[in-house]
Amino acid sequence: MDRLKSLLQKPENRVCADCGAPDPKWASTSIGVFLCIKCCGVHRSLGVHISKVVSTTLDTWSDEQVDLMEAIGGNASANSVYEACIPSGTRKPPPNASVEERSEFIRRKYEDQDFLKPNLRMKSQSTSRARPPTGLETDDLSAPSDRAPVHSRTSSYSNRESINRTSSSVGHSQRGSSASSFRSSSSLALSRKSSASLSRTASSPSTAGMVEFLGMLKVRIVRGINLAVRDLLSSDPYVTATLGTQTVKTRVVNRNLNPVWDEEHMLSVPSPPQPLKLQVFDHDVFSADDSMGDAAIDLNPLILAAQMHQGMFEEFGCEQIGRWLATNDNALVKDSNIEVIDGQIKQDVHLKLWNVERGEIEVSLEWVPLNGI
């Protein structure tokens, strides 16, 4: 982590790349920028095919992730590409910007590529995210669909060489030998954005993904117990956990009805909070994966307990501060205690799987408030 700390100490990386908020504690490893928690929320809504967000303090970084951040150089280098042509009437959102203003700028910057030099854009303007129509555009919106350009995908690929050359010159002027890495990562990130933008329709709302976040949730998928048989004698189970628009997936454990995953994933908790949905599947190579049951975790007891005791955690060594009770309406096998352990708010959850003949799953949660990030 010494290399990451060195990057974070650079003056341009000590403020958020998108809004300028001080002391950013998040990063997009696919784009190469450091972000504040508010801009991080918008980046998460773009999808990991555009921006893969990790914490600089809570997540474990791979050497490859640090290599990419070093190759790009951080905020100044990335912004020299992504903000090369900001129109005179457009301003970057300030640190106290609204969710709408922040989301609109970030989506234009990375998803629509509005601020790149025209010869670097990987798609035509006709494939951009929908804007509110004006009177002059009404006829165009009602025109036959065959008027839409069909060459935009082809032109995206033909522009890659131009992007590579420009990115290379940026890399040489700023980092010498790291130019090649910067060129590759920039081209890859932009090509992903092109694919995402081409898939959006004209009916997509311009306010999509504008979500406020209450905090972060560490979700540790611990193990499965007495799971259902889906193959001849056993199953190859894995778990997906979904919170809002975010989904994470564990590895597959082959031929095991009592698998131990013990995997930790980080998710943003939207406001208002939504249930954490868990689904267990049997992995199949030649057919669709079979369902092995599902369950849902109500996050309200955890969040309420955390908010009621905010600022008091240093007074607790190990103490229970709340409880989610097992009832006929939820999947709990037994009551789930919410505890403060060494200043961390944790909850162990033991669930019976629904919509399946048998099976249970154990999950451990840790609440991370925004002021603790």
XYZ file of C-alpha atoms in Angstrom:
373
model
C 0.000 0.000 0.000
C 3.024 2.297 0.096
C 2.692 2.973 -3.625
C -0.981 3.821 -3.204
C -0.207 6.178 -0.323
C 2.413 7.863 -2.476
C -0.190 8.445 -5.201
C -2.678 9.845 -2.698
C -0.092 12.337 -1.432
C 0.217 14.035 -4.803
C -1.509 17.446 -4.650
C -3.850 16.721 -7.577
C -4.984 13.465 -5.932
C -5.806 15.049 -2.589
C -9.086 16.369 -3.970
C -11.904 14.572 -5.775
C -11.389 14.388 -9.546
C -15.015 15.310 -10.255
C -16.083 17.861 -7.604
C -12.878 18.945 -5.855
C -13.898 17.780 -2.372
C -10.824 17.347 -0.130
C -9.373 14.066 1.112
C -10.957 11.551 -1.327
C -11.077 8.034 0.058
C -12.348 6.194 -3.015
C -10.918 5.437 -6.437
C -12.115 4.235 -9.829
C -9.485 1.700 -10.794
C -10.885 1.363 -14.319
C -10.668 5.117 -15.003
C -7.717 5.997 -12.772
C -9.161 8.773 -10.590
C -9.603 9.393 -6.861
C -13.109 10.290 -5.662
C -15.087 11.545 -2.685
C -17.902 9.440 -1.209
C -20.640 11.456 -2.980
C -19.107 11.144 -6.439
C -18.301 7.512 -5.638
C -22.044 6.878 -5.330
C -22.665 8.194 -8.842
C -19.752 6.165 -10.246
C -21.255 3.011 -8.733
C -24.526 3.753 -10.531
C -22.662 3.844 -13.874
C -21.896 0.138 -13.539
C -18.572 -1.669 -13.251
C -18.269 -1.847 -17.047
C -17.627 1.915 -16.889
C -16.247 2.598 -13.415
C -15.038 0.024 -10.892
C -14.923 1.750 -7.509
C -12.882 0.612 -4.509
C -12.047 2.178 -1.151
C -8.510 3.381 -0.483
C -8.899 2.524 3.202
C -11.371 -0.372 3.440
C -10.565 -2.570 0.451
C -7.516 -4.707 -0.290
C -5.818 -3.585 -3.514
C -4.133 -5.915 -5.972
C -0.772 -5.049 -7.530
C -2.519 -4.766 -10.901
C -4.904 -2.099 -9.583
C -2.052 -0.023 -8.175
C -0.062 -0.498 -11.389
C -2.952 0.932 -13.401
C -3.389 3.935 -11.113
C 0.345 4.627 -11.325
C 0.344 4.258 -15.113
C -2.491 6.751 -15.523
C -1.013 9.030 -12.877
C -4.191 10.003 -11.082
C -6.596 12.889 -11.355
C -4.568 15.415 -13.342
C -3.629 12.965 -16.077
C -7.093 11.440 -16.382
C -8.807 14.840 -16.383
C -6.477 16.069 -19.112
C -8.282 13.519 -21.312
C -11.808 13.377 -19.896
C -12.116 17.170 -19.392
C -10.139 18.321 -22.413
C -13.081 20.160 -24.021
C -15.501 21.312 -21.320
C -17.851 23.902 -22.915
C -17.568 27.442 -21.578
C -21.093 27.298 -20.162
C -20.478 24.074 -18.247
C -18.975 24.057 -14.773
C -17.724 21.216 -12.624
C -19.946 20.519 -9.631
C -18.681 21.961 -6.332
C -18.243 19.726 -3.267
C -21.702 20.722 -1.985
C -23.454 20.116 -5.324
C -26.850 18.433 -5.442
C -27.154 14.797 -6.437
C -28.736 15.858 -9.739
C -25.952 18.303 -10.655
C -23.215 15.877 -9.648
C -24.776 12.937 -11.517
C -25.387 14.919 -14.705
C -21.767 16.105 -14.895
C -20.251 12.690 -14.144
C -22.455 10.917 -16.667
C -21.612 13.478 -19.351
C -17.921 13.182 -18.514
C -17.498 9.400 -18.496
C -20.585 7.836 -20.060
C -21.406 10.310 -22.832
C -17.775 11.465 -23.300
C -19.000 15.010 -23.952
C -15.766 16.642 -22.786
C -13.268 14.571 -24.788
C -11.699 15.934 -27.923
C -14.074 15.086 -30.800
C -11.591 12.766 -32.489
C -11.322 10.703 -29.277
C -15.015 10.079 -28.772
C -15.857 6.436 -29.222
C -19.427 7.044 -30.408
C -21.504 9.556 -32.309
C -23.691 12.055 -30.484
C -26.772 10.166 -31.669
C -25.957 7.355 -29.243
C -25.657 9.670 -26.240
C -27.837 9.441 -23.198
C -31.202 11.081 -23.841
C -31.520 14.788 -23.068
C -34.830 16.577 -22.421
C -36.195 17.305 -25.910
C -36.673 20.838 -27.216
C -39.271 21.936 -29.725
C -36.750 21.613 -32.539
C -36.145 17.964 -31.682
C -39.752 16.803 -31.599
C -39.853 15.752 -35.236
C -36.593 13.848 -34.870
C -37.910 11.850 -31.927
C -40.938 10.739 -33.922
C -38.958 9.846 -37.024
C -38.677 6.205 -38.171
C -36.050 4.237 -36.298
C -34.180 3.415 -39.515
C -32.978 7.027 -39.598
C -30.655 6.330 -36.682
C -27.045 6.002 -37.870
C -25.931 2.409 -38.166
C -22.265 3.253 -38.496
C -21.673 4.420 -34.943
C -20.422 1.057 -33.658
C -18.058 0.697 -36.605
C -16.753 4.235 -36.203
C -16.139 3.533 -32.513
C -13.636 0.855 -33.376
C -12.033 2.838 -36.187
C -11.337 5.696 -33.753
C -9.294 3.581 -31.361
C -5.990 4.247 -33.119
C -6.599 7.967 -32.798
C -7.311 7.567 -29.083
C -4.182 5.490 -28.631
C -2.005 8.095 -30.314
C -3.407 10.958 -28.239
C -3.250 9.052 -24.966
C 0.305 8.066 -25.797
C 1.361 11.677 -26.242
C -0.213 12.583 -22.899
C 1.611 9.711 -21.250
C 5.006 10.663 -22.754
C 4.699 14.270 -21.697
C 3.829 13.410 -18.110
C 5.261 10.018 -17.219
C 7.688 8.810 -19.888
C 7.846 5.041 -19.665
C 4.280 4.721 -18.307
C 2.800 5.951 -21.598
C 2.069 2.494 -22.900
C 0.073 1.500 -19.819
C -1.852 4.762 -19.841
C -2.673 4.299 -23.517
C -4.022 0.797 -22.982
C -6.097 1.600 -19.900
C -7.558 4.763 -21.388
C -8.551 3.016 -24.612
C -10.051 0.097 -22.704
C -12.059 2.345 -20.403
C -13.407 4.371 -23.283
C -14.337 1.316 -25.347
C -16.336 -0.009 -22.402
C -18.166 3.287 -22.162
C -19.007 3.120 -25.859
C -20.625 -0.290 -25.448
C -22.639 0.907 -22.472
C -23.846 4.039 -24.216
C -24.883 2.128 -27.336
C -27.136 -0.046 -25.200
C -29.059 2.893 -23.727
C -32.348 3.813 -25.394
C -33.883 7.195 -26.071
C -36.429 6.554 -23.356
C -33.804 6.196 -20.597
C -34.381 8.877 -17.939
C -31.626 11.452 -17.614
C -31.950 11.194 -13.844
C -31.091 7.488 -13.702
C -28.737 6.504 -10.892
C -29.195 9.676 -8.848
C -29.014 7.997 -5.459
C -28.008 9.307 -2.043
C -26.152 6.802 0.121
C -26.481 6.351 3.875
C -23.232 4.473 4.288
C -21.377 1.345 3.271
C -22.019 -2.276 4.135
C -19.371 -4.976 4.418
C -21.090 -8.244 3.556
C -19.240 -11.433 4.452
C -20.836 -14.515 2.909
C -19.697 -17.095 5.463
C -21.104 -20.524 4.624
C -24.025 -22.647 3.489
C -25.559 -25.421 5.568
C -27.249 -28.597 4.295
C -27.968 -27.132 0.875
C -30.209 -28.803 -1.689
C -28.937 -31.371 -4.199
C -29.128 -30.120 -7.781
C -26.722 -32.469 -9.559
C -26.648 -36.265 -9.296
C -25.436 -36.451 -5.693
C -24.331 -32.937 -4.787
C -24.241 -29.321 -6.012
C -21.709 -26.644 -7.033
C -23.080 -23.678 -5.067
C -22.347 -19.971 -5.229
C -24.163 -16.915 -3.825
C -25.204 -13.597 -5.324
C -25.954 -10.644 -3.034
C -27.981 -7.749 -4.453
C -28.552 -4.331 -2.900
C -30.400 -1.878 -5.130
C -28.634 -1.957 -8.497
C -25.459 -3.545 -7.098
C -24.795 -7.273 -7.295
C -21.761 -9.223 -6.089
C -21.030 -12.917 -6.499
C -18.995 -15.466 -4.559
C -16.782 -18.106 -6.084
C -18.201 -21.539 -6.896
C -17.487 -24.343 -4.397
C -17.615 -27.626 -6.296
C -19.451 -30.715 -5.047
C -20.264 -29.425 -1.568
C -23.591 -29.117 0.251
C -21.924 -27.350 3.215
C -19.677 -24.868 1.398
C -17.490 -22.310 3.170
C -17.067 -19.150 1.085
C -15.913 -16.687 3.769
C -15.825 -13.895 1.203
C -16.226 -10.198 1.975
C -17.798 -7.685 -0.397
C -18.503 -3.955 -0.074
C -21.838 -2.404 -1.087
C -23.295 1.105 -0.893
C -26.528 1.416 1.090
C -29.045 3.649 -0.737
C -31.493 6.001 0.918
C -34.084 4.805 1.727
C -32.440 1.465 2.562
C -33.515 -1.595 0.594
C -33.323 -5.257 1.657
C -30.145 -7.171 0.940
C -31.257 -10.038 -1.315
C -29.344 -13.310 -1.318
C -29.696 -16.045 -3.919
C -27.923 -19.401 -3.977
C -27.315 -21.153 -7.298
C -25.862 -24.437 -8.510
C -23.299 -23.744 -11.204
C -23.804 -25.707 -14.428
C -21.435 -25.703 -17.375
C -23.785 -26.747 -20.172
C -27.138 -25.380 -18.946
C -28.629 -22.543 -16.942
C -27.633 -22.436 -13.278
C -30.233 -23.992 -10.985
C -31.765 -22.076 -8.090
C -30.973 -23.364 -4.616
C -33.100 -20.891 -2.675
C -33.127 -17.249 -1.665
C -33.482 -15.005 1.376
C -33.634 -11.313 2.252
C -32.051 -9.281 5.059
C -33.857 -6.228 6.426
C -31.131 -3.609 6.985
C -33.338 -1.189 8.921
C -32.594 -2.645 12.402
C -28.847 -2.397 11.770
C -29.006 1.147 10.390
C -31.387 2.367 13.104
C -29.201 0.961 15.877
C -26.107 2.532 14.317
C -27.769 5.948 13.964
C -29.117 5.893 17.525
C -25.646 5.218 18.943
C -23.677 7.388 16.522
C -20.638 8.980 18.159
C -20.848 6.684 21.192
C -18.978 3.642 19.898
C -15.746 4.526 21.657
C -17.611 4.043 24.950
C -18.349 0.396 24.124
C -15.915 -2.466 24.350
C -18.279 -5.195 23.241
C -21.956 -4.503 23.745
C -25.281 -5.308 22.118
C -27.055 -2.223 20.759
C -29.943 -3.794 18.820
C -31.644 -6.951 17.614
C -33.523 -8.194 14.548
C -36.152 -10.631 15.785
C -36.946 -13.923 14.048
C -40.607 -14.008 12.949
C -42.758 -15.894 10.460
C -42.333 -12.977 8.060
C -38.562 -13.213 7.695
C -36.005 -15.919 7.005
C -34.167 -15.774 10.331
C -33.393 -19.089 11.968
C -32.823 -17.244 15.272
C -32.741 -13.669 16.551
C -29.872 -11.639 15.099
C -27.980 -9.409 17.549
C -26.446 -6.085 16.513
C -23.264 -5.426 18.452
C -20.410 -2.974 18.773
C -17.142 -4.899 18.783
C -13.949 -2.849 19.119
C -15.714 0.186 17.696
C -17.204 -1.687 14.717
C -20.959 -2.223 14.280
C -21.540 -5.866 13.376
C -24.426 -8.270 12.893
C -24.304 -12.024 12.353
C -27.314 -13.370 10.430
C -28.392 -17.020 10.164
C -31.048 -17.486 7.472
C -33.238 -20.307 6.238
C -33.438 -20.325 2.445
C -36.843 -19.837 0.857
C -38.298 -21.434 -2.301
C -36.255 -24.597 -1.862
C -36.668 -27.904 -0.037
C -33.845 -27.265 2.424
C -30.765 -25.180 3.172
C -29.464 -22.365 5.343
C -26.891 -19.631 4.943
C -24.800 -17.615 7.382
C -23.850 -14.008 6.657
C -21.925 -11.414 8.677
C -22.594 -7.688 8.211
C -20.555 -4.639 9.230
C -21.959 -1.112 9.002
C -19.575 1.636 7.858
C -21.082 5.142 8.309
C -20.109 7.863 5.856
C -18.241 9.792 8.532
C -16.161 6.689 9.193
C -14.917 6.407 5.605
